[in-house]
Amino acid sequence: MTARYSFGGDEHVFVEVDEEMSLEAFFKSLSITNAVKQAGIRGVTEICPANASFQIKFDPDVISPDDMLAELKSLEAAAEKAESRIQTRIIEVPVFYRDPWTTETLMRFRERHQDPNSTDIEYAARINGYATVDDFIKAHSGAPWFVSMVGFVAGLPFLYQMVERKRQIQVPKYLRPRTDTPKLTVGIGGCFGCIYSVRGAGGYQMFGITPMPIYDPKQEISYLRDFMVFFRPGDIVKWKPIDRAEYDDTVAAVAANRYMPKVREVTFDLDEFNKDIDGYNARLEGVLNGH
């Protein structure tokens, strides 16, 4: 699809790369936004990449909206030829599935849910064709997830499962959003996973909680002292199921500034990934585990 451009007032251009999310659409969006950064276009004040789109904020006193549009269209043509590989990180994120805090929360909001008689994870397992919740957890944590966008709430990553489309987990959002979601809840809405960086309202199905902070505006947590937001677009997440004891140990380690996320640098090649998705994912996991 040719990108679709639209103006947002006098200071924004919104660019829809594709109508549906795919890693190909994300890579094109990333290529164009990286090209905007490298081009140093006078008047650009903010670049905001998203799942299959991006938005550019600019100063119309420095560059006119039409000239900004022309610059972006020229960069789109170059992005079509961009390499399908990026230098990024693969990160292990521990998850305490079926934890007591999200369970207590979801039970308070059953009247807003499609199935008031089951938990979120039971509902997700059933509608995705898994016989048991354990089978669902294996599918959720078995393949890595790509961070396609960070935002909406400060530090919140949107995650796209790295499997064939027919195998992707999909779960609708609540019929009406909750007014409460525990901090660091792991969940899914549509085809996107997320980690709630802060406590607040939300509509995604809740499956568990991570003890690993991903946003610290005070920058007191050891691994967030350089920058308050942990994730960035292009990161790859591998969930690690943990039990209550490991959850409590990790929370204590974070509080004592002894915890360090498991992170490895990696080159991700989209063409190679598409040739053998499961094999490529296994190699990524091997890098994470030092194999």
CSV table of N, CA and C in Angstrom, one decimal, residues 116-244:
chain,number,residue,atom,x,y,z
A,116,PRO,N,-18.7,-12.8,31.9
A,116,PRO,CA,-18.6,-12.5,33.4
A,116,PRO,C,-18.3,-13.7,34.2
A,117,ASN,N,-18.5,-14.9,33.6
A,117,ASN,CA,-18.3,-16.2,34.4
A,117,ASN,C,-17.0,-16.8,34.4
A,118,SER,N,-16.0,-16.2,33.7
A,118,SER,CA,-14.7,-16.7,33.6
A,118,SER,C,-13.7,-15.6,33.8
A,119,THR,N,-12.4,-15.9,34.1
A,119,THR,CA,-11.4,-14.9,34.2
A,119,THR,C,-10.9,-14.5,32.8
A,120,ASP,N,-10.2,-13.4,32.7
A,120,ASP,CA,-9.7,-12.9,31.5
A,120,ASP,C,-8.9,-14.0,30.7
A,121,ILE,N,-8.0,-14.7,31.5
A,121,ILE,CA,-7.1,-15.6,30.8
A,121,ILE,C,-7.9,-16.9,30.4
A,122,GLU,N,-8.9,-17.3,31.2
A,122,GLU,CA,-9.7,-18.4,30.8
A,122,GLU,C,-10.5,-18.1,29.5
A,123,TYR,N,-11.0,-16.9,29.5
A,123,TYR,CA,-11.7,-16.4,28.3
A,123,TYR,C,-10.8,-16.4,27.0
A,124,ALA,N,-9.6,-15.8,27.2
A,124,ALA,CA,-8.6,-15.7,26.1
A,124,ALA,C,-8.2,-17.1,25.6
A,125,ALA,N,-8.0,-18.1,26.6
A,125,ALA,CA,-7.6,-19.4,26.2
A,125,ALA,C,-8.7,-20.1,25.3
A,126,ARG,N,-10.0,-19.9,25.8
A,126,ARG,CA,-11.1,-20.6,25.1
A,126,ARG,C,-11.3,-20.0,23.7
A,127,ILE,N,-11.3,-18.7,23.5
A,127,ILE,CA,-11.6,-18.1,22.2
A,127,ILE,C,-10.5,-18.3,21.2
A,128,ASN,N,-9.3,-18.6,21.8
A,128,ASN,CA,-8.1,-18.8,20.9
A,128,ASN,C,-7.9,-20.3,20.6
A,129,GLY,N,-8.8,-21.1,21.1
A,129,GLY,CA,-8.8,-22.6,20.8
A,129,GLY,C,-7.8,-23.4,21.7
A,130,TYR,N,-7.4,-22.9,22.8
A,130,TYR,CA,-6.6,-23.7,23.7
A,130,TYR,C,-7.4,-24.4,24.7
A,131,ALA,N,-7.0,-25.7,25.0
A,131,ALA,CA,-7.8,-26.6,25.8
A,131,ALA,C,-7.7,-26.2,27.3
A,132,THR,N,-6.6,-25.6,27.7
A,132,THR,CA,-6.4,-25.2,29.1
A,132,THR,C,-5.7,-23.9,29.1
A,133,VAL,N,-5.7,-23.3,30.3
A,133,VAL,CA,-5.0,-22.0,30.5
A,133,VAL,C,-3.5,-22.2,30.4
A,134,ASP,N,-3.0,-23.4,30.9
A,134,ASP,CA,-1.6,-23.7,30.8
A,134,ASP,C,-1.1,-23.7,29.3
A,135,ASP,N,-2.0,-24.3,28.5
A,135,ASP,CA,-1.6,-24.3,27.0
A,135,ASP,C,-1.6,-22.8,26.5
A,136,PHE,N,-2.5,-22.0,26.9
A,136,PHE,CA,-2.5,-20.6,26.5
A,136,PHE,C,-1.2,-19.9,27.0
A,137,ILE,N,-0.8,-20.1,28.2
A,137,ILE,CA,0.4,-19.5,28.7
A,137,ILE,C,1.6,-20.0,27.9
A,138,LYS,N,1.7,-21.2,27.6
A,138,LYS,CA,2.8,-21.7,26.7
A,138,LYS,C,2.8,-21.0,25.4
A,139,ALA,N,1.6,-20.8,24.8
A,139,ALA,CA,1.6,-20.1,23.5
A,139,ALA,C,2.0,-18.6,23.7
A,140,HIS,N,1.5,-18.0,24.7
A,140,HIS,CA,1.8,-16.6,25.0
A,140,HIS,C,3.3,-16.3,25.2
A,141,SER,N,3.9,-17.2,26.0
A,141,SER,CA,5.3,-17.1,26.4
A,141,SER,C,6.3,-17.8,25.5
A,142,GLY,N,5.7,-18.6,24.6
A,142,GLY,CA,6.6,-19.5,23.8
A,142,GLY,C,7.3,-18.8,22.6
A,143,ALA,N,6.7,-17.7,22.1
A,143,ALA,CA,7.3,-17.0,21.0
A,143,ALA,C,7.6,-15.6,21.4
A,144,PRO,N,8.6,-14.9,20.8
A,144,PRO,CA,8.9,-13.6,21.2
A,144,PRO,C,7.9,-12.6,20.6
A,145,TRP,N,7.9,-11.4,21.2
A,145,TRP,CA,7.0,-10.3,20.8
A,145,TRP,C,7.8,-9.1,20.4
A,146,PHE,N,7.4,-8.4,19.4
A,146,PHE,CA,8.1,-7.2,18.9
A,146,PHE,C,7.5,-5.9,19.4
A,147,VAL,N,8.3,-5.1,20.0
A,147,VAL,CA,7.8,-3.8,20.5
A,147,VAL,C,7.7,-2.8,19.2
A,148,SER,N,6.4,-2.6,18.9
A,148,SER,CA,6.2,-1.8,17.7
A,148,SER,C,5.9,-0.3,18.0
A,149,MET,N,5.7,0.0,19.3
A,149,MET,CA,5.3,1.4,19.6
A,149,MET,C,5.5,1.5,21.1
A,150,VAL,N,5.9,2.7,21.6
A,150,VAL,CA,5.9,3.0,23.0
A,150,VAL,C,5.2,4.3,23.2
A,151,GLY,N,4.2,4.3,24.1
A,151,GLY,CA,3.4,5.5,24.3
A,151,GLY,C,2.0,5.3,24.7
A,152,PHE,N,1.2,6.2,24.4
A,152,PHE,CA,-0.2,6.3,24.8
A,152,PHE,C,-0.2,6.7,26.3
A,153,VAL,N,0.4,5.8,27.1
A,153,VAL,CA,0.7,6.1,28.5
A,153,VAL,C,2.2,6.1,28.5
A,154,ALA,N,2.9,7.0,29.3
A,154,ALA,CA,4.3,7.1,29.3
A,154,ALA,C,5.0,5.7,29.6
A,155,GLY,N,5.8,5.3,28.7
A,155,GLY,CA,6.6,4.1,28.9
A,155,GLY,C,5.9,2.8,28.5
A,156,LEU,N,4.6,2.8,28.1
A,156,LEU,CA,3.9,1.6,27.8
A,156,LEU,C,4.3,1.1,26.4
A,157,PRO,N,4.7,-0.2,26.4
A,157,PRO,CA,5.1,-0.8,25.1
A,157,PRO,C,3.9,-1.5,24.5
A,158,PHE,N,3.7,-1.4,23.2
A,158,PHE,CA,2.7,-2.2,22.4
A,158,PHE,C,3.6,-3.3,21.8
A,159,LEU,N,3.1,-4.6,21.9
A,159,LEU,CA,3.9,-5.7,21.5
A,159,LEU,C,3.1,-6.6,20.5
A,160,TYR,N,3.8,-7.0,19.4
A,160,TYR,CA,3.2,-7.7,18.3
A,160,TYR,C,3.9,-9.1,18.3
A,161,GLN,N,3.0,-10.2,18.4
A,161,GLN,CA,3.6,-11.5,18.5
A,161,GLN,C,4.2,-12.0,17.2
A,162,MET,N,5.4,-12.5,17.3
A,162,MET,CA,6.2,-12.9,16.2
A,162,MET,C,6.0,-14.3,15.7
A,163,VAL,N,4.8,-14.6,15.3
A,163,VAL,CA,4.4,-15.9,14.7
A,163,VAL,C,3.5,-15.6,13.4
A,164,GLU,N,3.2,-16.7,12.7
A,164,GLU,CA,2.3,-16.5,11.5
A,164,GLU,C,1.0,-15.9,12.0
A,165,ARG,N,0.4,-15.2,11.1
A,165,ARG,CA,-0.9,-14.5,11.5
A,165,ARG,C,-1.9,-15.4,12.0
A,166,LYS,N,-2.0,-16.6,11.4
A,166,LYS,CA,-3.0,-17.6,11.8
A,166,LYS,C,-2.8,-18.1,13.3
A,167,ARG,N,-1.6,-18.0,13.8
A,167,ARG,CA,-1.2,-18.4,15.1
A,167,ARG,C,-1.2,-17.3,16.1
A,168,GLN,N,-1.4,-16.1,15.7
A,168,GLN,CA,-1.4,-15.0,16.6
A,168,GLN,C,-2.6,-15.0,17.6
A,169,ILE,N,-2.2,-14.8,18.9
A,169,ILE,CA,-3.3,-14.6,19.9
A,169,ILE,C,-4.0,-13.3,19.7
A,170,GLN,N,-5.3,-13.4,19.7
A,170,GLN,CA,-6.2,-12.2,19.5
A,170,GLN,C,-7.3,-12.3,20.5
A,171,VAL,N,-7.5,-11.2,21.3
A,171,VAL,CA,-8.5,-11.1,22.3
A,171,VAL,C,-9.1,-9.7,22.3
A,172,PRO,N,-10.5,-9.6,22.2
A,172,PRO,CA,-11.1,-8.2,22.2
A,172,PRO,C,-10.9,-7.5,23.5
A,173,LYS,N,-10.9,-6.2,23.5
A,173,LYS,CA,-10.8,-5.4,24.7
A,173,LYS,C,-12.1,-5.6,25.5
A,174,TYR,N,-12.1,-5.2,26.7
A,174,TYR,CA,-13.3,-5.2,27.5
A,174,TYR,C,-14.5,-4.4,26.8
A,175,LEU,N,-15.7,-4.8,27.1
A,175,LEU,CA,-16.8,-4.1,26.5
A,175,LEU,C,-16.8,-2.6,26.9
A,176,ARG,N,-16.5,-2.4,28.2
A,176,ARG,CA,-16.3,-1.0,28.7
A,176,ARG,C,-15.0,-1.0,29.4
A,177,PRO,N,-14.2,0.0,29.3
A,177,PRO,CA,-12.9,0.1,30.0
A,177,PRO,C,-13.0,0.0,31.5
A,178,ARG,N,-12.1,-0.6,32.2
A,178,ARG,CA,-12.0,-0.5,33.6
A,178,ARG,C,-11.5,0.9,34.1
A,179,THR,N,-11.8,1.2,35.3
A,179,THR,CA,-11.3,2.4,35.9
A,179,THR,C,-10.0,2.1,36.7
A,180,ASP,N,-9.6,0.9,36.7
A,180,ASP,CA,-8.4,0.5,37.5
A,180,ASP,C,-7.7,-0.7,36.8
A,181,THR,N,-6.3,-0.6,36.7
A,181,THR,CA,-5.5,-1.7,36.3
A,181,THR,C,-4.2,-1.6,37.1
A,182,PRO,N,-3.8,-2.7,37.7
A,182,PRO,CA,-2.5,-2.6,38.5
A,182,PRO,C,-1.3,-2.3,37.6
A,183,LYS,N,-0.4,-1.6,38.2
A,183,LYS,CA,0.9,-1.2,37.6
A,183,LYS,C,1.6,-2.5,37.2
A,184,LEU,N,2.1,-2.5,36.0
A,184,LEU,CA,2.9,-3.6,35.4
A,184,LEU,C,2.1,-4.9,35.1
A,185,THR,N,0.8,-4.6,34.8
A,185,THR,CA,-0.1,-5.7,34.3
A,185,THR,C,0.4,-6.1,32.9
A,186,VAL,N,0.4,-7.3,32.6
A,186,VAL,CA,0.6,-7.8,31.2
A,186,VAL,C,-0.7,-8.3,30.6
A,187,GLY,N,-1.0,-7.8,29.5
A,187,GLY,CA,-2.3,-8.1,28.9
A,187,GLY,C,-2.3,-8.0,27.4
A,188,ILE,N,-3.5,-8.2,26.8
A,188,ILE,CA,-3.7,-8.1,25.3
A,188,ILE,C,-5.0,-7.4,25.0
A,189,GLY,N,-5.0,-6.6,23.9
A,189,GLY,CA,-6.2,-6.1,23.4
A,189,GLY,C,-6.1,-6.2,21.9
A,190,GLY,N,-7.0,-6.9,21.2
A,190,GLY,CA,-6.9,-7.1,19.8
A,190,GLY,C,-5.7,-8.1,19.6
A,191,CYS,N,-4.8,-7.7,18.7
A,191,CYS,CA,-3.6,-8.5,18.4
A,191,CYS,C,-2.4,-8.0,19.2
A,192,PHE,N,-2.6,-6.9,20.0
A,192,PHE,CA,-1.4,-6.3,20.6
A,192,PHE,C,-1.3,-6.6,22.1
A,193,GLY,N,-0.1,-7.0,22.5
A,193,GLY,CA,0.1,-7.2,23.9
A,193,GLY,C,0.6,-5.8,24.5
A,194,CYS,N,0.7,-5.7,25.8
A,194,CYS,CA,1.2,-4.5,26.4
A,194,CYS,C,1.6,-4.8,27.9
A,195,ILE,N,2.4,-3.9,28.4
A,195,ILE,CA,2.7,-3.9,29.9
A,195,ILE,C,2.2,-2.5,30.3
A,196,TYR,N,1.3,-2.5,31.3
A,196,TYR,CA,0.8,-1.2,31.8
A,196,TYR,C,1.9,-0.6,32.7
A,197,SER,N,2.5,0.5,32.2
A,197,SER,CA,3.7,1.1,32.9
A,197,SER,C,3.3,1.7,34.3
A,198,VAL,N,2.0,2.2,34.4
A,198,VAL,CA,1.5,2.8,35.6
A,198,VAL,C,0.1,2.3,35.9
A,199,ARG,N,-0.3,2.5,37.1
A,199,ARG,CA,-1.7,2.1,37.5
A,199,ARG,C,-2.7,3.1,36.9
A,200,GLY,N,-3.8,2.5,36.4
A,200,GLY,CA,-4.8,3.4,35.8
A,200,GLY,C,-5.9,2.7,35.1
A,201,ALA,N,-6.7,3.4,34.3
A,201,ALA,CA,-7.7,2.9,33.6
A,201,ALA,C,-7.2,2.0,32.4
A,202,GLY,N,-8.0,1.1,31.9
A,202,GLY,CA,-7.6,0.2,30.8
A,202,GLY,C,-8.7,-0.7,30.4
A,203,GLY,N,-8.5,-1.2,29.2
A,203,GLY,CA,-9.5,-2.1,28.6
A,203,GLY,C,-8.9,-3.4,28.1
A,204,TYR,N,-7.6,-3.6,28.2
A,204,TYR,CA,-7.0,-4.9,27.7
A,204,TYR,C,-7.3,-6.0,28.7
A,205,GLN,N,-7.4,-7.2,28.2
A,205,GLN,CA,-7.5,-8.4,29.0
A,205,GLN,C,-6.2,-8.6,29.9
A,206,MET,N,-6.4,-9.0,31.1
A,206,MET,CA,-5.3,-9.1,32.1
A,206,MET,C,-4.9,-10.5,32.3
A,207,PHE,N,-3.6,-10.8,32.1
A,207,PHE,CA,-3.2,-12.2,32.2
A,207,PHE,C,-2.2,-12.4,33.4
A,208,GLY,N,-1.5,-11.4,33.8
A,208,GLY,CA,-0.5,-11.5,34.8
A,208,GLY,C,0.2,-10.2,35.1
A,209,ILE,N,1.3,-10.3,35.8
A,209,ILE,CA,2.0,-9.0,36.2
A,209,ILE,C,3.5,-9.3,36.2
A,210,THR,N,4.3,-8.3,35.9
A,210,THR,CA,5.7,-8.5,35.9
A,210,THR,C,6.3,-7.7,37.1
A,211,PRO,N,7.3,-8.2,37.7
A,211,PRO,CA,8.0,-7.5,38.8
A,211,PRO,C,9.0,-6.5,38.3
A,212,MET,N,9.2,-6.4,37.0
A,212,MET,CA,10.2,-5.6,36.4
A,212,MET,C,9.7,-4.2,36.0
A,213,PRO,N,10.1,-3.2,36.7
A,213,PRO,CA,9.6,-1.8,36.4
A,213,PRO,C,10.1,-1.4,35.0
A,214,ILE,N,9.3,-0.7,34.2
A,214,ILE,CA,9.6,-0.3,32.9
A,214,ILE,C,9.6,1.2,32.7
A,215,TYR,N,9.2,1.9,33.8
A,215,TYR,CA,9.1,3.4,33.7
A,215,TYR,C,9.4,3.9,35.1
A,216,ASP,N,10.3,4.9,35.2
A,216,ASP,CA,10.6,5.5,36.4
A,216,ASP,C,10.9,7.0,36.2
A,217,PRO,N,9.9,7.8,36.4
A,217,PRO,CA,10.2,9.3,36.1
A,217,PRO,C,11.2,9.9,37.1
A,218,LYS,N,11.4,9.3,38.3
A,218,LYS,CA,12.4,9.8,39.2
A,218,LYS,C,13.8,9.2,38.9
A,219,GLN,N,13.8,8.2,38.1
A,219,GLN,CA,15.1,7.6,37.6
A,219,GLN,C,16.0,7.2,38.8
A,220,GLU,N,15.3,6.5,39.8
A,220,GLU,CA,16.0,6.0,40.9
A,220,GLU,C,16.3,4.5,40.8
A,221,ILE,N,15.6,3.8,39.9
A,221,ILE,CA,15.9,2.3,39.7
A,221,ILE,C,17.2,2.2,38.9
A,222,SER,N,18.0,1.3,39.2
A,222,SER,CA,19.4,1.3,38.7
A,222,SER,C,19.5,1.3,37.2
A,223,TYR,N,18.7,0.4,36.5
A,223,TYR,CA,18.8,0.3,35.1
A,223,TYR,C,17.9,1.4,34.3
A,224,LEU,N,17.3,2.3,35.1
A,224,LEU,CA,16.5,3.4,34.5
A,224,LEU,C,17.1,4.8,34.8
A,225,ARG,N,18.3,4.8,35.3
A,225,ARG,CA,18.9,6.1,35.7
A,225,ARG,C,19.3,6.9,34.5
A,226,ASP,N,19.6,6.3,33.4
A,226,ASP,CA,20.0,7.0,32.2
A,226,ASP,C,18.8,7.6,31.4
A,227,PHE,N,17.7,6.8,31.4
A,227,PHE,CA,16.5,7.2,30.8
A,227,PHE,C,15.3,6.6,31.5
A,228,MET,N,14.3,7.3,31.7
A,228,MET,CA,13.1,6.9,32.5
A,228,MET,C,12.3,5.8,31.9
A,229,VAL,N,12.4,5.7,30.6
A,229,VAL,CA,11.6,4.7,29.8
A,229,VAL,C,12.5,3.6,29.4
A,230,PHE,N,12.1,2.3,29.7
A,230,PHE,CA,12.9,1.2,29.4
A,230,PHE,C,12.9,0.8,27.9
A,231,PHE,N,11.6,0.6,27.4
A,231,PHE,CA,11.5,0.1,26.0
A,231,PHE,C,11.6,1.1,24.9
A,232,ARG,N,12.0,0.6,23.7
A,232,ARG,CA,12.0,1.5,22.6
A,232,ARG,C,11.6,0.6,21.4
A,233,PRO,N,11.0,1.3,20.4
A,233,PRO,CA,10.5,0.5,19.2
A,233,PRO,C,11.6,-0.3,18.6
A,234,GLY,N,11.3,-1.6,18.3
A,234,GLY,CA,12.2,-2.5,17.7
A,234,GLY,C,12.8,-3.5,18.7
A,235,ASP,N,12.6,-3.3,20.0
A,235,ASP,CA,13.0,-4.2,21.0
A,235,ASP,C,12.2,-5.5,20.8
A,236,ILE,N,12.7,-6.6,21.2
A,236,ILE,CA,12.1,-7.9,21.2
A,236,ILE,C,12.0,-8.5,22.6
A,237,VAL,N,10.8,-8.9,23.0
A,237,VAL,CA,10.5,-9.3,24.3
A,237,VAL,C,10.2,-10.8,24.3
A,238,LYS,N,10.9,-11.5,25.3
A,238,LYS,CA,10.6,-12.9,25.5
A,238,LYS,C,10.1,-13.1,26.9
A,239,TRP,N,8.8,-13.5,27.1
A,239,TRP,CA,8.2,-13.6,28.4
A,239,TRP,C,8.8,-14.9,29.1
A,240,LYS,N,9.0,-14.8,30.4
A,240,LYS,CA,9.4,-15.9,31.2
A,240,LYS,C,8.4,-16.1,32.3
A,241,PRO,N,7.7,-17.2,32.3
A,241,PRO,CA,6.7,-17.5,33.4
A,241,PRO,C,7.5,-17.7,34.7
A,242,ILE,N,7.0,-17.1,35.8
A,242,ILE,CA,7.6,-17.3,37.1
A,242,ILE,C,6.5,-17.6,38.1
A,243,ASP,N,6.9,-18.1,39.3
A,243,ASP,CA,5.9,-18.3,40.3
A,243,ASP,C,6.0,-17.2,41.4
A,244,ARG,N,5.2,-17.3,42.4
A,244,ARG,CA,5.1,-16.3,43.4
A,244,ARG,C,6.4,-16.1,44.1
